[in-house]
């Protein structure tokens, strides 16, 4: 039976964010099951996400609702829970991103199905933030991002490039075709490795199904897009040392990552449970500490607002292609995936998280001129 106190408490809390339960604005929440109130109060953001997946509440414009909640910082004021506190304690004690865990954690997300990602992403299957400065659609924005990365790395024909976390091989193929370089890509996803090998057939590209910690080759350049989020704060130092040992003496390391405004030790509990197991976003302080004594910081470029637009484009593709996807994925998955895409878009929109491209130099002999 509904506890009126729970309903009144939650309604008052959401009103602080300008979100009304039962209201008429597109960002207002419509409750379909009264269990929603007790679940959200007891389990915070995890409970709210699970209640949405179960169909206990809806919202016409979910991204607007999430943006308002985040702007009001309700997720810090009251939408936390005992389970989140315990998760934080566990993250501080245990290294959750060991080599033994890497393959299984990635399988939970990236092995979902290539059909899903093909329906959602651009033609090159790039699953990181696009660069919209002079772009007109998702394909052109992603190609602009790939060019930006290659230009920041100052690629030249004949260079050897290591791509840590190569995904479906889009960057490797682009760099090999347009810059005349040889690429070795690392991934721990079987689906990604098979796709990348097929798409890069005939090019000087080698895809390894391998943890980054096991790489010892020497390269002119190292690039890594959207990989650091899976490394874990206990491993940032090892990640930087690995990139350092794999670079020739005057090499450059171009790193793209989602960044947190503050140092944390665990992800949002709903995202950790359902979307990106064992992931955590690095802060600027954590990255500079991990790279200190190894690299010279040449450039730090933030274009986090572009990720909002990228995620909204992915969401539009997902909705448009859902009729042919739903034979394989159920309604719970549909609601889960929408909450993931729109919630993340809202987080970038209100600047809770950022998107950084960082250029690090091992032993530079020339001045570096940033590229935009």
mmCIF file of C-alpha atoms in Angstrom:
data_model
loop_
_atom_site.group_PDB
_atom_site.id
_atom_site.type_symbol
_atom_site.label_atom_id
_atom_site.label_comp_id
_atom_site.label_asym_id
_atom_site.label_seq_id
_atom_site.Cartn_x
_atom_site.Cartn_y
_atom_site.Cartn_z
ATOM 1 C CA UNK A 1 0.000 0.000 0.000
ATOM 2 C CA UNK A 2 1.275 3.487 -0.840
ATOM 3 C CA UNK A 3 2.729 5.418 2.044
ATOM 4 C CA UNK A 4 1.398 8.982 1.623
ATOM 5 C CA UNK A 5 4.512 10.268 3.354
ATOM 6 C CA UNK A 6 6.689 8.774 0.620
ATOM 7 C CA UNK A 7 4.618 10.343 -2.144
ATOM 8 C CA UNK A 8 4.577 13.761 -0.477
ATOM 9 C CA UNK A 9 8.309 13.650 0.211
ATOM 10 C CA UNK A 10 9.185 12.726 -3.369
ATOM 11 C CA UNK A 11 6.756 15.214 -4.884
ATOM 12 C CA UNK A 12 8.287 18.013 -2.802
ATOM 13 C CA UNK A 13 11.774 16.911 -3.774
ATOM 14 C CA UNK A 14 11.051 16.905 -7.507
ATOM 15 C CA UNK A 15 9.373 20.313 -7.276
ATOM 16 C CA UNK A 16 12.757 21.701 -6.205
ATOM 17 C CA UNK A 17 13.892 20.814 -9.717
ATOM 18 C CA UNK A 18 10.776 22.213 -11.391
ATOM 19 C CA UNK A 19 9.480 18.721 -12.123
ATOM 20 C CA UNK A 20 5.893 18.009 -11.114
ATOM 21 C CA UNK A 21 4.509 14.522 -10.617
ATOM 22 C CA UNK A 22 1.301 14.446 -12.641
ATOM 23 C CA UNK A 23 2.042 17.832 -14.218
ATOM 24 C CA UNK A 24 1.376 18.922 -17.791
ATOM 25 C CA UNK A 25 4.816 20.083 -18.898
ATOM 26 C CA UNK A 26 6.781 17.718 -21.167
ATOM 27 C CA UNK A 27 9.446 17.221 -18.449
ATOM 28 C CA UNK A 28 6.909 16.273 -15.775
ATOM 29 C CA UNK A 29 6.650 12.732 -14.425
ATOM 30 C CA UNK A 30 3.563 10.555 -14.838
ATOM 31 C CA UNK A 31 3.419 7.754 -12.269
ATOM 32 C CA UNK A 32 1.692 4.507 -13.323
ATOM 33 C CA UNK A 33 2.532 2.370 -10.282
ATOM 34 C CA UNK A 34 2.505 3.652 -6.715
ATOM 35 C CA UNK A 35 5.463 1.427 -5.812
ATOM 36 C CA UNK A 36 7.541 4.083 -7.609
ATOM 37 C CA UNK A 37 7.621 6.353 -4.543
ATOM 38 C CA UNK A 38 9.005 3.903 -1.999
ATOM 39 C CA UNK A 39 11.469 2.431 -4.514
ATOM 40 C CA UNK A 40 12.994 5.778 -5.433
ATOM 41 C CA UNK A 41 13.246 6.904 -1.802
ATOM 42 C CA UNK A 42 14.833 3.604 -0.778
ATOM 43 C CA UNK A 43 17.188 3.076 -3.739
ATOM 44 C CA UNK A 44 17.829 6.551 -5.148
ATOM 45 C CA UNK A 45 18.931 6.817 -8.786
ATOM 46 C CA UNK A 46 19.165 3.030 -9.103
ATOM 47 C CA UNK A 47 15.550 2.670 -7.985
ATOM 48 C CA UNK A 48 14.395 5.450 -10.279
ATOM 49 C CA UNK A 49 16.082 3.808 -13.258
ATOM 50 C CA UNK A 50 14.692 0.367 -12.469
ATOM 51 C CA UNK A 51 11.216 1.832 -11.952
ATOM 52 C CA UNK A 52 11.401 3.408 -15.407
ATOM 53 C CA UNK A 53 12.521 0.111 -16.957
ATOM 54 C CA UNK A 54 9.558 -1.589 -15.301
ATOM 55 C CA UNK A 55 7.139 0.985 -16.722
ATOM 56 C CA UNK A 56 6.194 2.459 -13.346
ATOM 57 C CA UNK A 57 6.630 6.022 -14.615
ATOM 58 C CA UNK A 58 6.979 7.929 -17.856
ATOM 59 C CA UNK A 59 7.890 11.357 -19.121
ATOM 60 C CA UNK A 60 7.196 12.941 -22.495
ATOM 61 C CA UNK A 61 10.696 14.480 -22.792
ATOM 62 C CA UNK A 62 12.934 12.274 -20.690
ATOM 63 C CA UNK A 63 16.142 14.186 -21.410
ATOM 64 C CA UNK A 64 14.566 17.452 -20.207
ATOM 65 C CA UNK A 65 13.385 15.772 -17.015
ATOM 66 C CA UNK A 66 16.820 14.333 -16.296
ATOM 67 C CA UNK A 67 18.503 17.669 -17.050
ATOM 68 C CA UNK A 68 16.296 19.456 -14.528
ATOM 69 C CA UNK A 69 16.923 16.827 -11.857
ATOM 70 C CA UNK A 70 20.676 17.051 -12.432
ATOM 71 C CA UNK A 71 20.700 20.847 -12.455
ATOM 72 C CA UNK A 72 18.958 20.834 -9.062
ATOM 73 C CA UNK A 73 21.527 18.237 -7.887
ATOM 74 C CA UNK A 74 18.790 16.005 -6.520
ATOM 75 C CA UNK A 75 21.038 13.013 -7.246
ATOM 76 C CA UNK A 76 23.419 14.383 -4.592
ATOM 77 C CA UNK A 77 20.881 15.873 -2.172
ATOM 78 C CA UNK A 78 18.510 12.984 -1.693
ATOM 79 C CA UNK A 79 18.463 10.498 -4.552
ATOM 80 C CA UNK A 80 21.389 8.548 -3.127
ATOM 81 C CA UNK A 81 21.027 5.440 -1.034
ATOM 82 C CA UNK A 82 22.717 3.042 1.346
ATOM 83 C CA UNK A 83 23.541 0.771 -1.611
ATOM 84 C CA UNK A 84 25.407 3.618 -3.304
ATOM 85 C CA UNK A 85 27.414 4.264 -0.154
ATOM 86 C CA UNK A 86 28.340 0.597 0.092
ATOM 87 C CA UNK A 87 29.325 0.576 -3.598
ATOM 88 C CA UNK A 88 31.633 3.530 -2.957
ATOM 89 C CA UNK A 89 33.319 1.708 -0.079
ATOM 90 C CA UNK A 90 33.793 -1.421 -2.221
ATOM 91 C CA UNK A 91 35.296 0.624 -5.063
ATOM 92 C CA UNK A 92 37.882 2.109 -2.707
ATOM 93 C CA UNK A 93 38.889 -1.314 -1.380
ATOM 94 C CA UNK A 94 38.813 -3.571 -4.452
ATOM 95 C CA UNK A 95 40.268 -3.118 -7.926
ATOM 96 C CA UNK A 96 37.188 -3.867 -10.045
ATOM 97 C CA UNK A 97 38.982 -3.442 -13.374
ATOM 98 C CA UNK A 98 41.556 -6.250 -13.281
ATOM 99 C CA UNK A 99 42.610 -8.182 -16.370
ATOM 100 C CA UNK A 100 40.530 -11.117 -15.168
ATOM 101 C CA UNK A 101 37.392 -8.928 -15.147
ATOM 102 C CA UNK A 102 38.044 -6.952 -18.347
ATOM 103 C CA UNK A 103 36.547 -9.357 -20.886
ATOM 104 C CA UNK A 104 33.399 -10.168 -18.888
ATOM 105 C CA UNK A 105 32.677 -6.510 -18.079
ATOM 106 C CA UNK A 106 32.987 -5.457 -21.717
ATOM 107 C CA UNK A 107 30.814 -8.364 -22.864
ATOM 108 C CA UNK A 108 27.910 -6.961 -20.842
ATOM 109 C CA UNK A 109 27.774 -3.903 -23.111
ATOM 110 C CA UNK A 110 29.724 -4.278 -26.340
ATOM 111 C CA UNK A 111 28.621 -7.860 -27.004
ATOM 112 C CA UNK A 112 24.959 -6.813 -26.857
ATOM 113 C CA UNK A 113 24.746 -7.169 -30.630
ATOM 114 C CA UNK A 114 26.314 -5.576 -33.684
ATOM 115 C CA UNK A 115 22.813 -5.140 -35.131
ATOM 116 C CA UNK A 116 21.980 -2.678 -32.356
ATOM 117 C CA UNK A 117 25.109 -0.600 -32.853
ATOM 118 C CA UNK A 118 24.843 -0.684 -36.653
ATOM 119 C CA UNK A 119 21.313 0.693 -36.326
ATOM 120 C CA UNK A 120 22.358 3.411 -33.876
ATOM 121 C CA UNK A 121 25.835 4.598 -34.873
ATOM 122 C CA UNK A 122 27.306 6.271 -37.951
ATOM 123 C CA UNK A 123 28.372 4.381 -41.068
ATOM 124 C CA UNK A 124 31.870 3.875 -39.605
ATOM 125 C CA UNK A 125 30.537 2.436 -36.323
ATOM 126 C CA UNK A 126 32.184 5.103 -34.138
ATOM 127 C CA UNK A 127 30.929 4.832 -30.553
ATOM 128 C CA UNK A 128 32.543 7.967 -29.107
ATOM 129 C CA UNK A 129 31.708 11.664 -29.200
ATOM 130 C CA UNK A 130 31.460 13.276 -32.634
ATOM 131 C CA UNK A 131 32.870 16.712 -33.476
ATOM 132 C CA UNK A 132 30.090 19.007 -34.704
ATOM 133 C CA UNK A 133 32.026 22.245 -35.307
ATOM 134 C CA UNK A 134 31.568 22.235 -39.101
ATOM 135 C CA UNK A 135 29.475 19.066 -39.498
ATOM 136 C CA UNK A 136 25.951 18.690 -40.890
ATOM 137 C CA UNK A 137 25.049 15.148 -39.796
ATOM 138 C CA UNK A 138 26.331 12.292 -37.631
ATOM 139 C CA UNK A 139 28.475 10.731 -40.372
ATOM 140 C CA UNK A 140 30.254 13.995 -41.170
ATOM 141 C CA UNK A 141 30.652 14.844 -37.465
ATOM 142 C CA UNK A 142 32.282 11.504 -36.739
ATOM 143 C CA UNK A 143 34.619 11.790 -39.723
ATOM 144 C CA UNK A 144 35.536 15.284 -38.508
ATOM 145 C CA UNK A 145 36.404 13.796 -35.118
ATOM 146 C CA UNK A 146 38.590 11.102 -36.688
ATOM 147 C CA UNK A 147 40.408 13.719 -38.751
ATOM 148 C CA UNK A 148 40.842 15.884 -35.647
ATOM 149 C CA UNK A 149 42.446 12.984 -33.758
ATOM 150 C CA UNK A 150 44.772 12.088 -36.642
ATOM 151 C CA UNK A 151 45.801 15.719 -37.109
ATOM 152 C CA UNK A 152 46.438 16.159 -33.382
ATOM 153 C CA UNK A 153 48.611 13.038 -33.498
ATOM 154 C CA UNK A 154 50.472 14.570 -36.476
ATOM 155 C CA UNK A 155 50.333 11.300 -38.378
ATOM 156 C CA UNK A 156 52.684 10.843 -41.314
ATOM 157 C CA UNK A 157 52.894 8.048 -43.915
ATOM 158 C CA UNK A 158 54.775 4.997 -42.673
ATOM 159 C CA UNK A 159 54.181 5.615 -38.977
ATOM 160 C CA UNK A 160 53.119 2.785 -36.652
ATOM 161 C CA UNK A 161 50.083 3.632 -34.525
ATOM 162 C CA UNK A 162 48.642 1.841 -31.510
ATOM 163 C CA UNK A 163 44.872 2.258 -31.008
ATOM 164 C CA UNK A 164 43.996 1.275 -27.418
ATOM 165 C CA UNK A 165 40.336 0.271 -27.293
ATOM 166 C CA UNK A 166 39.857 0.275 -31.064
ATOM 167 C CA UNK A 167 36.146 -0.544 -31.049
ATOM 168 C CA UNK A 168 34.867 -1.661 -34.444
ATOM 169 C CA UNK A 169 38.038 -0.412 -36.140
ATOM 170 C CA UNK A 170 36.697 2.873 -37.500
ATOM 171 C CA UNK A 171 39.671 5.003 -36.476
ATOM 172 C CA UNK A 172 42.185 2.343 -37.573
ATOM 173 C CA UNK A 173 40.619 2.101 -41.018
ATOM 174 C CA UNK A 174 40.331 5.892 -41.391
ATOM 175 C CA UNK A 175 43.960 6.481 -40.381
ATOM 176 C CA UNK A 176 45.303 3.712 -42.644
ATOM 177 C CA UNK A 177 43.297 4.872 -45.670
ATOM 178 C CA UNK A 178 43.822 8.617 -45.299
ATOM 179 C CA UNK A 179 47.212 8.980 -43.603
ATOM 180 C CA UNK A 180 49.149 5.974 -44.894
ATOM 181 C CA UNK A 181 49.949 4.581 -41.455
ATOM 182 C CA UNK A 182 50.116 1.067 -40.043
ATOM 183 C CA UNK A 183 47.742 0.462 -37.121
ATOM 184 C CA UNK A 184 47.519 -2.111 -34.334
ATOM 185 C CA UNK A 185 44.166 -2.010 -32.537
ATOM 186 C CA UNK A 186 43.407 -3.523 -29.136
ATOM 187 C CA UNK A 187 39.968 -4.621 -27.960
ATOM 188 C CA UNK A 188 38.583 -7.107 -25.437
ATOM 189 C CA UNK A 189 35.308 -7.524 -27.362
ATOM 190 C CA UNK A 190 35.056 -10.552 -29.660
ATOM 191 C CA UNK A 191 32.242 -8.945 -31.658
ATOM 192 C CA UNK A 192 34.264 -5.786 -32.200
ATOM 193 C CA UNK A 193 37.402 -7.685 -33.160
ATOM 194 C CA UNK A 194 35.631 -9.780 -35.800
ATOM 195 C CA UNK A 195 33.862 -6.745 -37.284
ATOM 196 C CA UNK A 196 37.057 -4.647 -37.328
ATOM 197 C CA UNK A 197 39.126 -7.382 -38.983
ATOM 198 C CA UNK A 198 36.576 -7.715 -41.752
ATOM 199 C CA UNK A 199 36.227 -3.977 -42.343
ATOM 200 C CA UNK A 200 40.016 -3.447 -42.326
ATOM 201 C CA UNK A 201 40.772 -6.364 -44.641
ATOM 202 C CA UNK A 202 43.483 -5.456 -47.152
ATOM 203 C CA UNK A 203 44.749 -2.532 -45.076
ATOM 204 C CA UNK A 204 47.898 -2.391 -42.894
ATOM 205 C CA UNK A 205 45.743 -2.897 -39.799
ATOM 206 C CA UNK A 206 46.083 -5.650 -37.191
ATOM 207 C CA UNK A 207 43.342 -6.144 -34.597
ATOM 208 C CA UNK A 208 44.285 -7.913 -31.372
ATOM 209 C CA UNK A 209 41.795 -9.411 -28.922
ATOM 210 C CA UNK A 210 43.930 -8.409 -25.968
ATOM 211 C CA UNK A 211 44.002 -6.428 -22.718
ATOM 212 C CA UNK A 212 45.963 -3.182 -22.974
ATOM 213 C CA UNK A 213 48.238 -4.234 -20.120
ATOM 214 C CA UNK A 214 49.708 -7.023 -22.274
ATOM 215 C CA UNK A 215 50.980 -4.765 -25.069
ATOM 216 C CA UNK A 216 54.737 -4.164 -25.344
ATOM 217 C CA UNK A 217 55.242 -3.074 -28.966
ATOM 218 C CA UNK A 218 56.915 0.220 -29.871
ATOM 219 C CA UNK A 219 54.924 2.792 -31.863
ATOM 220 C CA UNK A 220 55.329 6.293 -33.270
ATOM 221 C CA UNK A 221 51.928 7.300 -31.962
ATOM 222 C CA UNK A 222 49.378 6.026 -29.446
ATOM 223 C CA UNK A 223 45.689 6.954 -29.597
ATOM 224 C CA UNK A 224 42.843 5.940 -27.332
ATOM 225 C CA UNK A 225 39.206 7.017 -27.749
ATOM 226 C CA UNK A 226 36.584 6.208 -25.116
ATOM 227 C CA UNK A 227 38.689 3.532 -23.434
ATOM 228 C CA UNK A 228 39.860 5.207 -20.231
ATOM 229 C CA UNK A 229 36.333 5.162 -18.806
ATOM 230 C CA UNK A 230 36.734 1.379 -18.431
ATOM 231 C CA UNK A 231 40.210 1.436 -16.893
ATOM 232 C CA UNK A 232 39.315 2.256 -13.267
ATOM 233 C CA UNK A 233 40.945 4.830 -11.007
ATOM 234 C CA UNK A 234 43.272 2.252 -9.433
ATOM 235 C CA UNK A 235 44.751 1.583 -12.888
ATOM 236 C CA UNK A 236 45.253 5.084 -14.328
ATOM 237 C CA UNK A 237 48.950 4.985 -13.474
ATOM 238 C CA UNK A 238 49.443 1.585 -15.129
ATOM 239 C CA UNK A 239 47.507 2.771 -18.194
ATOM 240 C CA UNK A 240 49.771 5.823 -18.565
ATOM 241 C CA UNK A 241 52.919 3.761 -18.015
ATOM 242 C CA UNK A 242 51.780 1.320 -20.688
ATOM 243 C CA UNK A 243 51.267 4.142 -23.208
ATOM 244 C CA UNK A 244 54.655 5.597 -22.253
ATOM 245 C CA UNK A 245 56.573 2.327 -22.737
ATOM 246 C CA UNK A 246 54.904 1.722 -26.111
ATOM 247 C CA UNK A 247 55.884 5.140 -27.509
ATOM 248 C CA UNK A 248 59.119 5.897 -29.269
ATOM 249 C CA UNK A 249 61.122 8.693 -27.649
ATOM 250 C CA UNK A 250 59.502 11.658 -29.418
ATOM 251 C CA UNK A 251 56.060 10.082 -29.711
ATOM 252 C CA UNK A 252 52.648 11.613 -29.068
ATOM 253 C CA UNK A 253 49.702 10.123 -27.176
ATOM 254 C CA UNK A 254 46.214 11.406 -28.092
ATOM 255 C CA UNK A 255 43.687 10.478 -25.425
ATOM 256 C CA UNK A 256 39.929 11.072 -25.652
ATOM 257 C CA UNK A 257 37.825 10.407 -22.586
ATOM 258 C CA UNK A 258 34.669 11.463 -20.820
ATOM 259 C CA UNK A 259 35.732 13.421 -17.760
ATOM 260 C CA UNK A 260 34.214 14.035 -14.359
ATOM 261 C CA UNK A 261 34.233 17.435 -12.673
ATOM 262 C CA UNK A 262 35.410 15.829 -9.433
ATOM 263 C CA UNK A 263 37.359 12.759 -8.421
ATOM 264 C CA UNK A 264 35.114 9.767 -7.722
ATOM 265 C CA UNK A 265 35.635 6.052 -7.208
ATOM 266 C CA UNK A 266 32.474 4.576 -8.705
ATOM 267 C CA UNK A 267 29.928 5.232 -11.438
ATOM 268 C CA UNK A 268 26.236 6.026 -11.127
ATOM 269 C CA UNK A 269 24.778 2.790 -9.669
ATOM 270 C CA UNK A 270 22.170 2.347 -12.409
ATOM 271 C CA UNK A 271 24.727 2.817 -15.197
ATOM 272 C CA UNK A 272 27.113 0.467 -13.397
ATOM 273 C CA UNK A 273 24.504 -2.262 -13.055
ATOM 274 C CA UNK A 274 22.819 -2.095 -16.458
ATOM 275 C CA UNK A 275 25.025 -0.267 -18.974
ATOM 276 C CA UNK A 276 28.754 -0.019 -18.184
ATOM 277 C CA UNK A 277 29.776 -2.501 -15.465
ATOM 278 C CA UNK A 278 32.844 -1.467 -13.460
ATOM 279 C CA UNK A 279 33.255 1.800 -15.359
ATOM 280 C CA UNK A 280 34.215 5.101 -13.724
ATOM 281 C CA UNK A 281 34.929 8.556 -15.139
ATOM 282 C CA UNK A 282 38.322 10.142 -14.468
ATOM 283 C CA UNK A 283 38.805 13.672 -13.176
ATOM 284 C CA UNK A 284 41.417 16.140 -14.413
ATOM 285 C CA UNK A 285 43.287 15.754 -11.124
ATOM 286 C CA UNK A 286 43.427 11.970 -11.469
ATOM 287 C CA UNK A 287 44.704 12.169 -15.047
ATOM 288 C CA UNK A 288 47.415 14.724 -14.369
ATOM 289 C CA UNK A 289 48.582 12.765 -11.320
ATOM 290 C CA UNK A 290 48.743 9.530 -13.343
ATOM 291 C CA UNK A 291 50.700 11.156 -16.194
ATOM 292 C CA UNK A 292 53.068 13.192 -14.013
ATOM 293 C CA UNK A 293 56.703 12.307 -14.620
ATOM 294 C CA UNK A 294 55.836 10.416 -17.809
ATOM 295 C CA UNK A 295 54.435 12.958 -20.253
ATOM 296 C CA UNK A 296 54.406 16.643 -21.069
ATOM 297 C CA UNK A 297 50.870 17.985 -21.425
ATOM 298 C CA UNK A 298 50.674 19.661 -24.837
ATOM 299 C CA UNK A 299 46.940 20.275 -25.249
ATOM 300 C CA UNK A 300 43.645 19.817 -23.371
ATOM 301 C CA UNK A 301 40.523 20.320 -25.516
ATOM 302 C CA UNK A 302 37.015 20.172 -24.020
ATOM 303 C CA UNK A 303 34.001 19.830 -26.325
ATOM 304 C CA UNK A 304 31.558 18.098 -23.974
ATOM 305 C CA UNK A 305 28.498 19.843 -25.424
ATOM 306 C CA UNK A 306 29.124 17.923 -28.651
ATOM 307 C CA UNK A 307 28.369 14.688 -26.789
ATOM 308 C CA UNK A 308 24.852 15.896 -26.011
ATOM 309 C CA UNK A 309 24.228 16.285 -29.741
ATOM 310 C CA UNK A 310 25.918 12.951 -30.503
ATOM 311 C CA UNK A 311 23.778 11.067 -27.991
ATOM 312 C CA UNK A 312 20.597 12.696 -29.281
ATOM 313 C CA UNK A 313 21.559 11.602 -32.809
ATOM 314 C CA UNK A 314 22.140 8.049 -31.573
ATOM 315 C CA UNK A 315 18.766 8.138 -29.812
ATOM 316 C CA UNK A 316 17.023 9.304 -32.983
ATOM 317 C CA UNK A 317 18.628 6.452 -34.950
ATOM 318 C CA UNK A 318 17.671 3.976 -32.224
ATOM 319 C CA UNK A 319 14.009 5.063 -32.302
ATOM 320 C CA UNK A 320 13.861 5.062 -36.095
ATOM 321 C CA UNK A 321 15.261 1.538 -36.304
ATOM 322 C CA UNK A 322 13.436 0.074 -33.298
ATOM 323 C CA UNK A 323 10.703 -1.620 -35.436
ATOM 324 C CA UNK A 324 13.332 -3.973 -36.909
ATOM 325 C CA UNK A 325 15.237 -4.388 -33.635
ATOM 326 C CA UNK A 326 12.340 -5.267 -31.346
ATOM 327 C CA UNK A 327 12.115 -8.846 -32.597
ATOM 328 C CA UNK A 328 15.376 -9.443 -30.692
ATOM 329 C CA UNK A 329 15.157 -6.890 -27.863
ATOM 330 C CA UNK A 330 12.200 -6.618 -25.469
ATOM 331 C CA UNK A 331 10.343 -3.601 -24.080
ATOM 332 C CA UNK A 332 12.445 -3.535 -20.912
ATOM 333 C CA UNK A 333 15.583 -3.209 -23.027
ATOM 334 C CA UNK A 334 13.942 -0.457 -25.089
ATOM 335 C CA UNK A 335 13.194 1.581 -21.983
ATOM 336 C CA UNK A 336 16.616 0.872 -20.486
ATOM 337 C CA UNK A 337 18.457 1.972 -23.644
ATOM 338 C CA UNK A 338 16.404 5.151 -24.001
ATOM 339 C CA UNK A 339 17.105 6.089 -20.383
ATOM 340 C CA UNK A 340 20.811 5.464 -20.955
ATOM 341 C CA UNK A 341 21.056 7.609 -24.084
ATOM 342 C CA UNK A 342 18.820 10.461 -22.914
ATOM 343 C CA UNK A 343 20.138 10.501 -19.355
ATOM 344 C CA UNK A 344 23.725 10.739 -20.606
ATOM 345 C CA UNK A 345 22.752 13.484 -23.057
ATOM 346 C CA UNK A 346 21.264 15.446 -20.158
ATOM 347 C CA UNK A 347 24.413 14.980 -18.104
ATOM 348 C CA UNK A 348 26.560 16.558 -20.830
ATOM 349 C CA UNK A 349 23.967 19.281 -21.427
ATOM 350 C CA UNK A 350 24.096 20.530 -17.838
ATOM 351 C CA UNK A 351 27.915 20.127 -17.774
ATOM 352 C CA UNK A 352 27.948 17.436 -15.080
ATOM 353 C CA UNK A 353 30.497 15.602 -17.252
ATOM 354 C CA UNK A 354 32.875 16.696 -20.005
ATOM 355 C CA UNK A 355 34.536 15.316 -23.128
ATOM 356 C CA UNK A 356 38.286 15.820 -23.261
ATOM 357 C CA UNK A 357 40.855 15.297 -25.985
ATOM 358 C CA UNK A 358 44.309 15.437 -24.450
ATOM 359 C CA UNK A 359 47.650 15.428 -26.257
ATOM 360 C CA UNK A 360 50.612 14.106 -24.268
ATOM 361 C CA UNK A 361 54.215 14.090 -25.479
ATOM 362 C CA UNK A 362 56.912 11.700 -24.291
ATOM 363 C CA UNK A 363 60.130 13.624 -25.031
ATOM 364 C CA UNK A 364 59.216 16.493 -27.385
ATOM 365 C CA UNK A 365 61.938 18.221 -29.370
ATOM 366 C CA UNK A 366 59.683 20.679 -31.171
ATOM 367 C CA UNK A 367 56.916 23.052 -30.142
ATOM 368 C CA UNK A 368 53.425 21.577 -30.409
ATOM 369 C CA UNK A 369 50.748 23.735 -32.053
ATOM 370 C CA UNK A 370 47.210 22.678 -30.999
ATOM 371 C CA UNK A 371 44.690 21.709 -33.670
ATOM 372 C CA UNK A 372 41.007 22.559 -33.509
#
